[in-house]
Amino acid sequence: MGATGRNIVKLITGSAVGAGVGALLARGAETTAKRDDPVASATSESPIDSGKGKLTELTDSIRDRWRRANDEGDQAKEAREAELRAYFREKVNDPTAFPPGAPTRTDR
């Protein structure tokens, strides 16, 4: 079998594996959706109201995660800046070099 034949076999095998993974994911999503239906019908809310509530919870959750990520990123940036200042002071052998209020690059 030549290179072309091997490539065709790879294409067919990859397609089969992809289709299998897609089918498994679809089956899992379908099972999860069916499992959630009795819970929604058991509550007094209509499915539309519970959907809106879930959407609101989801957006609030995403916003909270975004705020936390931004805060943690700011803290990491400040810690890294302090580390670099200490490294610079050590390199120039001057503990007063590059004070915290010193200007930084603005071209970034």
Tab-separated table of N, CA, C and O in Angstrom:
chain	number	residue	atom	x	y	z
A	1	MET	N	0.856	-1.157	0.000
A	1	MET	CA	0.000	0.000	0.000
A	1	MET	C	0.911	1.232	0.000
A	1	MET	O	1.828	1.344	0.791
A	2	GLY	N	0.609	2.136	-0.873
A	2	GLY	CA	1.402	3.343	-0.995
A	2	GLY	C	0.964	4.413	-0.013
A	2	GLY	O	0.086	4.216	0.837
A	3	ALA	N	1.592	5.579	-0.162
A	3	ALA	CA	1.292	6.703	0.727
A	3	ALA	C	-0.157	7.156	0.574
A	3	ALA	O	-0.820	7.518	1.560
A	4	THR	N	-0.655	7.112	-0.643
A	4	THR	CA	-2.041	7.524	-0.868
A	4	THR	C	-3.011	6.599	-0.157
A	4	THR	O	-3.981	7.049	0.469
A	5	GLY	N	-2.747	5.314	-0.223
A	5	GLY	CA	-3.606	4.344	0.452
A	5	GLY	C	-3.593	4.526	1.960
A	5	GLY	O	-4.634	4.443	2.623
A	6	ARG	N	-2.415	4.785	2.526
A	6	ARG	CA	-2.318	5.014	3.975
A	6	ARG	C	-3.078	6.275	4.373
A	6	ARG	O	-3.742	6.316	5.408
A	7	ASN	N	-2.985	7.311	3.535
A	7	ASN	CA	-3.701	8.550	3.839
A	7	ASN	C	-5.207	8.350	3.795
A	7	ASN	O	-5.944	8.921	4.600
A	8	ILE	N	-5.670	7.539	2.866
A	8	ILE	CA	-7.099	7.250	2.783
A	8	ILE	C	-7.555	6.483	4.019
A	8	ILE	O	-8.603	6.777	4.599
A	9	VAL	N	-6.742	5.510	4.454
A	9	VAL	CA	-7.082	4.741	5.657
A	9	VAL	C	-7.098	5.660	6.870
A	9	VAL	O	-7.985	5.574	7.725
A	10	LYS	N	-6.132	6.572	6.954
A	10	LYS	CA	-6.103	7.531	8.066
A	10	LYS	C	-7.350	8.413	8.055
A	10	LYS	O	-7.935	8.692	9.110
A	11	LEU	N	-7.753	8.855	6.883
A	11	LEU	CA	-8.941	9.697	6.765
A	11	LEU	C	-10.193	8.953	7.223
A	11	LEU	O	-10.997	9.481	7.993
A	12	ILE	N	-10.342	7.724	6.758
A	12	ILE	CA	-11.515	6.935	7.130
A	12	ILE	C	-11.510	6.628	8.622
A	12	ILE	O	-12.531	6.764	9.307
A	13	THR	N	-10.346	6.245	9.158
A	13	THR	CA	-10.241	5.947	10.593
A	13	THR	C	-10.532	7.184	11.431
A	13	THR	O	-11.272	7.121	12.419
A	14	GLY	N	-9.970	8.321	11.049
A	14	GLY	CA	-10.216	9.565	11.784
A	14	GLY	C	-11.674	9.963	11.760
A	14	GLY	O	-12.233	10.423	12.762
A	15	SER	N	-12.304	9.781	10.599
A	15	SER	CA	-13.724	10.113	10.488
A	15	SER	C	-14.568	9.210	11.379
A	15	SER	O	-15.511	9.665	12.038
A	16	ALA	N	-14.226	7.924	11.404
A	16	ALA	CA	-14.980	6.980	12.240
A	16	ALA	C	-14.816	7.309	13.719
A	16	ALA	O	-15.784	7.296	14.486
A	17	VAL	N	-13.583	7.611	14.125
A	17	VAL	CA	-13.338	7.957	15.527
A	17	VAL	C	-14.082	9.244	15.882
A	17	VAL	O	-14.725	9.346	16.933
A	18	GLY	N	-14.032	10.236	15.015
A	18	GLY	CA	-14.739	11.497	15.263
A	18	GLY	C	-16.239	11.300	15.366
A	18	GLY	O	-16.902	11.884	16.215
A	19	ALA	N	-16.776	10.471	14.487
A	19	ALA	CA	-18.217	10.197	14.537
A	19	ALA	C	-18.583	9.473	15.826
A	19	ALA	O	-19.625	9.760	16.438
A	20	GLY	N	-17.730	8.541	16.261
A	20	GLY	CA	-17.988	7.822	17.508
A	20	GLY	C	-17.973	8.745	18.709
A	20	GLY	O	-18.853	8.685	19.584
A	21	VAL	N	-16.978	9.641	18.769
A	21	VAL	CA	-16.895	10.594	19.883
A	21	VAL	C	-18.098	11.524	19.858
A	21	VAL	O	-18.707	11.807	20.897
A	22	GLY	N	-18.488	11.996	18.671
A	22	GLY	CA	-19.661	12.864	18.559
A	22	GLY	C	-20.930	12.167	19.008
A	22	GLY	O	-21.772	12.755	19.688
A	23	ALA	N	-21.062	10.886	18.651
A	23	ALA	CA	-22.246	10.141	19.072
A	23	ALA	C	-22.283	9.959	20.581
A	23	ALA	O	-23.343	10.080	21.209
A	24	LEU	N	-21.129	9.686	21.179
A	24	LEU	CA	-21.072	9.543	22.641
A	24	LEU	C	-21.423	10.853	23.341
A	24	LEU	O	-22.164	10.864	24.336
A	25	LEU	N	-20.908	11.964	22.836
A	25	LEU	CA	-21.228	13.256	23.435
A	25	LEU	C	-22.706	13.587	23.283
A	25	LEU	O	-23.335	14.108	24.210
A	26	ALA	N	-23.270	13.288	22.125
A	26	ALA	CA	-24.698	13.536	21.911
A	26	ALA	C	-25.540	12.678	22.845
A	26	ALA	O	-26.532	13.141	23.410
A	27	ARG	N	-25.145	11.426	23.029
A	27	ARG	CA	-25.882	10.526	23.927
A	27	ARG	C	-25.812	11.051	25.367
A	27	ARG	O	-26.808	11.068	26.078
A	28	GLY	N	-24.630	11.519	25.778
A	28	GLY	CA	-24.492	12.062	27.132
A	28	GLY	C	-25.327	13.310	27.318
A	28	GLY	O	-25.974	13.496	28.353
A	29	ALA	N	-25.349	14.183	26.323
A	29	ALA	CA	-26.158	15.400	26.412
A	29	ALA	C	-27.636	15.066	26.448
A	29	ALA	O	-28.414	15.673	27.190
A	30	GLU	N	-28.042	14.088	25.671
A	30	GLU	CA	-29.439	13.675	25.648
A	30	GLU	C	-29.854	13.082	26.998
A	30	GLU	O	-30.921	13.394	27.534
A	31	THR	N	-28.987	12.263	27.585
A	31	THR	CA	-29.272	11.668	28.886
A	31	THR	C	-29.383	12.746	29.962
A	31	THR	O	-30.279	12.709	30.801
A	32	THR	N	-28.475	13.716	29.915
A	32	THR	CA	-28.515	14.809	30.892
A	32	THR	C	-29.781	15.625	30.727
A	32	THR	O	-30.421	15.992	31.715
A	33	ALA	N	-30.176	15.895	29.507
A	33	ALA	CA	-31.393	16.674	29.264
A	33	ALA	C	-32.627	15.920	29.747
A	33	ALA	O	-33.526	16.507	30.340
A	34	LYS	N	-32.685	14.626	29.515
A	34	LYS	CA	-33.828	13.849	29.974
A	34	LYS	C	-33.884	13.782	31.488
A	34	LYS	O	-34.945	13.785	32.078
A	35	ARG	N	-32.721	13.730	32.120
A	35	ARG	CA	-32.665	13.655	33.567
A	35	ARG	C	-33.150	14.964	34.182
A	35	ARG	O	-33.754	14.985	35.250
A	36	ASP	N	-32.905	16.111	33.533
A	36	ASP	CA	-33.318	17.404	34.059
A	36	ASP	C	-34.803	17.678	33.874
A	36	ASP	O	-35.376	18.458	34.606
A	37	ASP	N	-35.445	17.054	32.917
A	37	ASP	CA	-36.851	17.320	32.647
A	37	ASP	C	-37.763	17.014	33.830
A	37	ASP	O	-38.605	17.839	34.171
A	38	PRO	N	-37.660	15.871	34.502
A	38	PRO	CA	-38.552	15.614	35.638
A	38	PRO	C	-38.352	16.612	36.776
A	38	PRO	O	-39.305	16.981	37.452
A	39	VAL	N	-37.151	17.069	36.961
A	39	VAL	CA	-36.889	18.041	38.028
A	39	VAL	C	-37.599	19.341	37.712
A	39	VAL	O	-38.228	19.952	38.569
A	40	ALA	N	-37.537	19.780	36.470
A	40	ALA	CA	-38.191	21.026	36.089
A	40	ALA	C	-39.703	20.898	36.180
A	40	ALA	O	-40.393	21.830	36.590
A	41	SER	N	-40.240	19.744	35.827
A	41	SER	CA	-41.691	19.588	35.875
A	41	SER	C	-42.194	19.414	37.300
A	41	SER	O	-43.353	19.685	37.582
A	42	ALA	N	-41.352	18.965	38.215
A	42	ALA	CA	-41.765	18.774	39.596
A	42	ALA	C	-41.885	20.098	40.337
A	42	ALA	O	-42.609	20.201	41.315
A	43	THR	N	-41.192	21.117	39.877
A	43	THR	CA	-41.278	22.414	40.529
A	43	THR	C	-42.518	23.135	40.057
A	43	THR	O	-43.123	22.793	39.040
A	44	SER	N	-42.902	24.188	40.762
A	44	SER	CA	-44.115	24.925	40.403
A	44	SER	C	-43.865	25.916	39.272
A	44	SER	O	-44.802	26.453	38.715
A	45	GLU	N	-42.595	26.175	38.958
A	45	GLU	CA	-42.284	27.125	37.897
A	45	GLU	C	-42.530	26.491	36.536
A	45	GLU	O	-42.429	25.289	36.369
A	46	SER	N	-42.815	27.331	35.578
A	46	SER	CA	-42.932	26.824	34.217
A	46	SER	C	-41.523	26.609	33.673
A	46	SER	O	-40.568	27.190	34.171
A	47	PRO	N	-41.365	25.790	32.641
A	47	PRO	CA	-40.029	25.561	32.077
A	47	PRO	C	-39.372	26.840	31.590
A	47	PRO	O	-38.164	26.991	31.672
A	48	ILE	N	-40.166	27.791	31.121
A	48	ILE	CA	-39.591	29.047	30.637
A	48	ILE	C	-39.025	29.839	31.804
A	48	ILE	O	-37.924	30.372	31.731
A	49	ASP	N	-39.776	29.917	32.918
A	49	ASP	CA	-39.294	30.640	34.084
A	49	ASP	C	-38.032	30.005	34.654
A	49	ASP	O	-37.097	30.700	35.027
A	50	SER	N	-38.001	28.685	34.731
A	50	SER	CA	-36.819	28.034	35.275
A	50	SER	C	-35.639	28.222	34.333
A	50	SER	O	-34.502	28.331	34.776
A	51	GLY	N	-35.895	28.288	33.036
A	51	GLY	CA	-34.831	28.541	32.079
A	51	GLY	C	-34.247	29.923	32.260
A	51	GLY	O	-33.043	30.123	32.204
A	52	LYS	N	-35.121	30.911	32.498
A	52	LYS	CA	-34.653	32.275	32.737
A	52	LYS	C	-33.850	32.344	34.023
A	52	LYS	O	-32.828	33.016	34.108
A	53	GLY	N	-34.300	31.624	35.054
A	53	GLY	CA	-33.574	31.605	36.320
A	53	GLY	C	-32.205	30.971	36.162
A	53	GLY	O	-31.214	31.464	36.694
A	54	LYS	N	-32.151	29.877	35.412
A	54	LYS	CA	-30.867	29.225	35.173
A	54	LYS	C	-29.948	30.126	34.374
A	54	LYS	O	-28.745	30.191	34.637
A	55	LEU	N	-30.512	30.837	33.403
A	55	LEU	CA	-29.706	31.745	32.598
A	55	LEU	C	-29.166	32.880	33.447
A	55	LEU	O	-27.993	33.243	33.339
A	56	THR	N	-30.001	33.413	34.329
A	56	THR	CA	-29.554	34.483	35.219
A	56	THR	C	-28.458	33.979	36.148
A	56	THR	O	-27.447	34.660	36.342
A	57	GLU	N	-28.634	32.788	36.707
A	57	GLU	CA	-27.601	32.205	37.569
A	57	GLU	C	-26.308	31.996	36.799
A	57	GLU	O	-25.221	32.254	37.316
A	58	LEU	N	-26.428	31.537	35.576
A	58	LEU	CA	-25.249	31.288	34.756
A	58	LEU	C	-24.500	32.584	34.456
A	58	LEU	O	-23.280	32.644	34.593
A	59	THR	N	-25.228	33.624	34.071
A	59	THR	CA	-24.559	34.891	33.763
A	59	THR	C	-23.933	35.495	35.011
A	59	THR	O	-22.827	36.040	34.950
A	60	ASP	N	-24.624	35.389	36.152
A	60	ASP	CA	-24.043	35.888	37.399
A	60	ASP	C	-22.779	35.112	37.753
A	60	ASP	O	-21.782	35.691	38.186
A	61	SER	N	-22.826	33.815	37.565
A	61	SER	CA	-21.668	32.983	37.849
A	61	SER	C	-20.486	33.363	36.955
A	61	SER	O	-19.354	33.474	37.424
A	62	ILE	N	-20.768	33.585	35.684
A	62	ILE	CA	-19.697	33.960	34.751
A	62	ILE	C	-19.131	35.318	35.113
A	62	ILE	O	-17.910	35.517	35.096
A	63	ARG	N	-19.993	36.254	35.472
A	63	ARG	CA	-19.505	37.591	35.866
A	63	ARG	C	-18.648	37.507	37.120
A	63	ARG	O	-17.610	38.177	37.218
A	64	ASP	N	-19.068	36.708	38.100
A	64	ASP	CA	-18.274	36.555	39.316
A	64	ASP	C	-16.920	35.939	39.015
A	64	ASP	O	-15.895	36.384	39.541
A	65	ARG	N	-16.919	34.901	38.176
A	65	ARG	CA	-15.645	34.273	37.807
A	65	ARG	C	-14.750	35.252	37.074
A	65	ARG	O	-13.539	35.278	37.283
A	66	TRP	N	-15.338	36.098	36.211
A	66	TRP	CA	-14.563	37.088	35.470
A	66	TRP	C	-13.950	38.105	36.434
A	66	TRP	O	-12.775	38.446	36.321
A	67	ARG	N	-14.741	38.588	37.388
A	67	ARG	CA	-14.218	39.552	38.368
A	67	ARG	C	-13.100	38.939	39.198
A	67	ARG	O	-12.076	39.573	39.440
A	68	ARG	N	-13.307	37.697	39.653
A	68	ARG	CA	-12.262	37.028	40.434
A	68	ARG	C	-10.987	36.847	39.626
A	68	ARG	O	-9.887	37.075	40.125
A	69	ALA	N	-11.135	36.464	38.368
A	69	ALA	CA	-9.967	36.275	37.504
A	69	ALA	C	-9.235	37.596	37.301
A	69	ALA	O	-7.991	37.639	37.332
A	70	ASN	N	-9.980	38.683	37.098
A	70	ASN	CA	-9.341	39.989	36.946
A	70	ASN	C	-8.621	40.399	38.218
A	70	ASN	O	-7.498	40.916	38.167
A	71	ASP	N	-9.258	40.195	39.369
A	71	ASP	CA	-8.619	40.550	40.639
A	71	ASP	C	-7.351	39.736	40.873
A	71	ASP	O	-6.315	40.277	41.268
A	72	GLU	N	-7.429	38.440	40.612
A	72	GLU	CA	-6.257	37.594	40.793
A	72	GLU	C	-5.163	37.962	39.804
A	72	GLU	O	-3.974	37.931	40.136
A	73	GLY	N	-5.543	38.353	38.596
A	73	GLY	CA	-4.562	38.794	37.606
A	73	GLY	C	-3.878	40.072	38.047
A	73	GLY	O	-2.658	40.217	37.889
A	74	ASP	N	-4.645	41.016	38.603
A	74	ASP	CA	-4.052	42.255	39.106
A	74	ASP	C	-3.085	41.974	40.253
A	74	ASP	O	-1.994	42.559	40.324
A	75	GLN	N	-3.477	41.075	41.151
A	75	GLN	CA	-2.591	40.723	42.262
A	75	GLN	C	-1.314	40.062	41.764
A	75	GLN	O	-0.220	40.357	42.254
A	76	ALA	N	-1.445	39.177	40.784
A	76	ALA	CA	-0.262	38.519	40.229
A	76	ALA	C	0.642	39.525	39.530
A	76	ALA	O	1.869	39.443	39.626
A	77	LYS	N	0.044	40.503	38.851
A	77	LYS	CA	0.823	41.533	38.172
A	77	LYS	C	1.599	42.366	39.187
A	77	LYS	O	2.789	42.652	38.982
A	78	GLU	N	0.944	42.752	40.276
A	78	GLU	CA	1.618	43.530	41.314
A	78	GLU	C	2.743	42.733	41.958
A	78	GLU	O	3.826	43.262	42.213
A	79	ALA	N	2.503	41.447	42.219
A	79	ALA	CA	3.538	40.610	42.823
A	79	ALA	C	4.732	40.462	41.885
A	79	ALA	O	5.892	40.536	42.319
A	80	ARG	N	4.467	40.267	40.605
A	80	ARG	CA	5.554	40.127	39.628
A	80	ARG	C	6.337	41.430	39.503
A	80	ARG	O	7.563	41.436	39.394
A	81	GLU	N	5.643	42.560	39.528
A	81	GLU	CA	6.310	43.856	39.448
A	81	GLU	C	7.211	44.059	40.666
A	81	GLU	O	8.348	44.518	40.535
A	82	ALA	N	6.730	43.696	41.848
A	82	ALA	CA	7.555	43.820	43.056
A	82	ALA	C	8.782	42.913	42.968
A	82	ALA	O	9.889	43.290	43.358
A	83	GLU	N	8.576	41.730	42.423
A	83	GLU	CA	9.694	40.795	42.255
A	83	GLU	C	10.742	41.358	41.293
A	83	GLU	O	11.948	41.284	41.554
A	84	LEU	N	10.285	41.956	40.209
A	84	LEU	CA	11.220	42.530	39.229
A	84	LEU	C	11.936	43.752	39.788
A	84	LEU	O	13.118	43.963	39.506
A	85	ARG	N	11.231	44.552	40.593
A	85	ARG	CA	11.888	45.702	41.234
A	85	ARG	C	12.998	45.222	42.170
A	85	ARG	O	14.093	45.765	42.180
A	86	ALA	N	12.709	44.188	42.961
A	86	ALA	CA	13.719	43.647	43.876
A	86	ALA	C	14.908	43.090	43.092
A	86	ALA	O	16.068	43.285	43.475
A	87	TYR	N	14.622	42.430	41.977
A	87	TYR	CA	15.686	41.880	41.142
A	87	TYR	C	16.561	43.009	40.579
A	87	TYR	O	17.785	42.925	40.585
A	88	PHE	N	15.921	44.084	40.114
A	88	PHE	CA	16.667	45.223	39.580
A	88	PHE	C	17.529	45.857	40.661
A	88	PHE	O	18.705	46.171	40.429
A	89	ARG	N	16.958	46.043	41.848
A	89	ARG	CA	17.725	46.644	42.943
A	89	ARG	C	18.936	45.796	43.312
A	89	ARG	O	19.994	46.307	43.633
A	90	GLU	N	18.749	44.496	43.255
A	90	GLU	CA	19.857	43.590	43.549
A	90	GLU	C	20.936	43.688	42.469
A	90	GLU	O	22.131	43.715	42.774
A	91	LYS	N	20.536	43.781	41.219
A	91	LYS	CA	21.493	43.846	40.115
A	91	LYS	C	22.313	45.130	40.139
A	91	LYS	O	23.500	45.120	39.849
A	92	VAL	N	21.677	46.260	40.463
A	92	VAL	CA	22.402	47.535	40.485
A	92	VAL	C	23.009	47.807	41.855
A	92	VAL	O	23.700	48.818	42.028
A	93	ASN	N	22.749	46.902	42.797
A	93	ASN	CA	23.298	47.014	44.143
A	93	ASN	C	22.941	48.348	44.795
A	93	ASN	O	23.773	49.011	45.391
A	94	ASP	N	21.672	48.736	44.651
A	94	ASP	CA	21.178	49.985	45.240
A	94	ASP	C	19.759	49.728	45.748
A	94	ASP	O	18.817	49.638	44.955
A	95	PRO	N	19.585	49.604	47.074
A	95	PRO	CA	18.256	49.295	47.609
A	95	PRO	C	17.220	50.405	47.401
A	95	PRO	O	16.026	50.170	47.533
A	96	THR	N	17.647	51.615	47.049
A	96	THR	CA	16.705	52.715	46.835
A	96	THR	C	16.390	52.925	45.362
A	96	THR	O	15.618	53.804	45.023
A	97	ALA	N	16.969	52.137	44.492
A	97	ALA	CA	16.759	52.312	43.055
A	97	ALA	C	15.338	51.931	42.663
A	97	ALA	O	14.737	51.025	43.227
A	98	PHE	N	14.827	52.636	41.681
A	98	PHE	CA	13.519	52.369	41.101
A	98	PHE	C	12.412	52.313	42.164
A	98	PHE	O	11.821	51.276	42.412
A	99	PRO	N	12.119	53.461	42.764
A	99	PRO	CA	11.084	53.489	43.806
A	99	PRO	C	9.702	53.164	43.225
A	99	PRO	O	9.489	53.261	42.016
A	100	PRO	N	8.750	52.812	44.075
A	100	PRO	CA	7.419	52.413	43.598
A	100	PRO	C	6.712	53.476	42.764
A	100	PRO	O	5.925	53.163	41.896
A	101	GLY	N	6.986	54.748	42.977
A	101	GLY	CA	6.310	55.811	42.217
A	101	GLY	C	7.027	56.154	40.922
A	101	GLY	O	6.604	57.066	40.200
A	102	ALA	N	8.092	55.452	40.596
A	102	ALA	CA	8.857	55.765	39.401
A	102	ALA	C	8.035	55.458	38.140
A	102	ALA	O	7.220	54.563	38.125
A	103	PRO	N	8.269	56.254	37.085
A	103	PRO	CA	7.519	56.001	35.853
A	103	PRO	C	7.903	54.668	35.222
A	103	PRO	O	9.034	54.201	35.356
A	104	THR	N	6.950	54.052	34.574
A	104	THR	CA	7.194	52.792	33.883
A	104	THR	C	6.922	52.979	32.399
A	104	THR	O	6.455	54.024	31.964
A	105	ARG	N	7.191	51.950	31.638
A	105	ARG	CA	6.958	52.020	30.197
A	105	ARG	C	5.468	52.172	29.905
A	105	ARG	O	4.638	51.515	30.520
A	106	THR	N	5.184	53.015	28.961
A	106	THR	CA	3.784	53.220	28.582
A	106	THR	C	3.511	52.762	27.160
A	106	THR	O	2.428	52.961	26.637
A	107	ASP	N	4.508	52.170	26.496
A	107	ASP	CA	4.339	51.774	25.110
A	107	ASP	C	3.759	50.369	24.954
A	107	ASP	O	3.709	49.837	23.868
A	108	ARG	N	3.300	49.757	26.013
A	108	ARG	CA	2.748	48.408	25.925
A	108	ARG	C	1.286	48.444	25.658
A	108	ARG	O	0.480	49.093	26.103
